[in-house]
Tab-separated table of C-alpha atoms in Angstrom:
chain	number	residue	atom	x	y	z
M	176	MET	CA	31.192	26.201	3.821
M	177	ASN	CA	29.723	29.045	5.783
M	178	LYS	CA	31.175	32.246	7.198
M	179	ASP	CA	31.802	30.782	10.661
M	180	GLN	CA	33.680	27.800	9.273
M	181	ILE	CA	35.930	30.033	7.174
M	182	LYS	CA	36.573	32.616	9.881
M	183	GLY	CA	37.190	29.848	12.395
M	184	LYS	CA	39.779	28.196	10.164
M	185	VAL	CA	41.553	31.522	9.616
M	186	GLU	CA	41.571	32.169	13.367
M	187	GLU	CA	42.901	28.664	14.020
M	188	ILE	CA	45.751	29.142	11.530
M	189	LYS	CA	46.628	32.566	12.961
M	190	GLY	CA	46.735	31.038	16.429
M	191	ASP	CA	49.020	28.249	15.265
M	192	VAL	CA	51.387	30.759	13.649
M	193	LYS	CA	51.392	32.878	16.809
M	194	GLN	CA	52.216	29.791	18.891
M	195	ARG	CA	55.131	28.937	16.622
M	196	ILE	CA	56.456	32.499	16.769
M	197	GLY	CA	56.164	32.434	20.550
M	198	GLY	CA	58.019	29.135	20.636
M	199	ALA	CA	60.777	30.376	18.362
M	200	THR	CA	61.247	33.555	20.400
M	201	LYS	CA	60.692	31.776	23.735
M	202	ASP	CA	57.814	34.167	24.459
M	203	ARG	CA	55.356	32.163	26.550
M	204	SER	CA	52.793	34.963	26.511
M	205	THR	CA	52.640	34.941	22.721
M	206	GLN	CA	52.461	31.154	22.753
M	207	GLY	CA	49.538	31.286	25.164
M	208	GLU	CA	47.733	33.901	23.094
M	209	GLY	CA	48.233	31.728	20.035
M	210	TRP	CA	46.895	28.656	21.804
M	211	LEU	CA	43.800	30.556	22.908
M	212	GLU	CA	43.240	31.985	19.429
M	213	GLU	CA	43.590	28.526	17.901
M	214	LYS	CA	41.015	27.077	20.314
M	215	LYS	CA	38.608	29.957	19.653
M	216	GLY	CA	38.941	29.239	15.944
M	217	GLN	CA	38.161	25.575	16.501
M	218	VAL	CA	35.052	26.491	18.487
M	219	ARG	CA	33.915	28.886	15.774
M	220	GLN	CA	34.407	26.176	13.160
M	221	GLY	CA	32.311	23.846	15.286
M	222	ILE	CA	29.536	26.425	15.426
M	223	GLY	CA	29.730	26.707	11.651
M	224	ASP	CA	29.537	22.919	11.331
M	225	LEU	CA	26.409	22.865	13.496
M	226	LYS	CA	24.814	25.604	11.411
M	227	GLU	CA	25.499	23.594	8.258
M	228	GLU	CA	23.954	20.483	9.803
M	229	VAL	CA	20.830	22.413	10.834
M	230	LYS	CA	20.585	23.828	7.314
M	231	ARG	CA	20.842	20.340	5.794
M	232	GLU	CA	18.183	19.006	8.172
M	233	ASP	CA	15.855	21.896	7.314
M	234	GLU	CA	16.333	21.201	3.610
M	235	ARG	CA	15.597	17.486	4.140
M	236	ASP	CA	12.475	18.332	6.118
M	237	LEU	CA	11.316	20.719	3.406
M	238	ASP	CA	11.969	18.139	0.685
M	239	ARG	CA	10.084	15.524	2.678
M	240	ASP	CA	7.157	17.888	3.320
M	241	LEU	CA	6.973	18.919	-0.329
M	242	GLY	CA	7.109	15.279	-1.367
M	243	ARG	CA	4.089	14.474	0.777
M	244	LYS	CA	2.055	17.368	-0.612
M	245	THR	CA	2.488	16.452	-4.272
């Protein structure tokens, strides 16, 4: 897991909590803020996932290149 995946998950959870609080208090503004925060967290997690995939591909390429040179 990388920093973006972790921070994204935290942001997603905070957004979910904020939505629930807004729902319980019937505060639509807080609900909306929570929804937006949750979505931002999901996007950040996605960015982290992409970074991990790029890292794995780079490692595979390096392994393949080193294998050819030996």
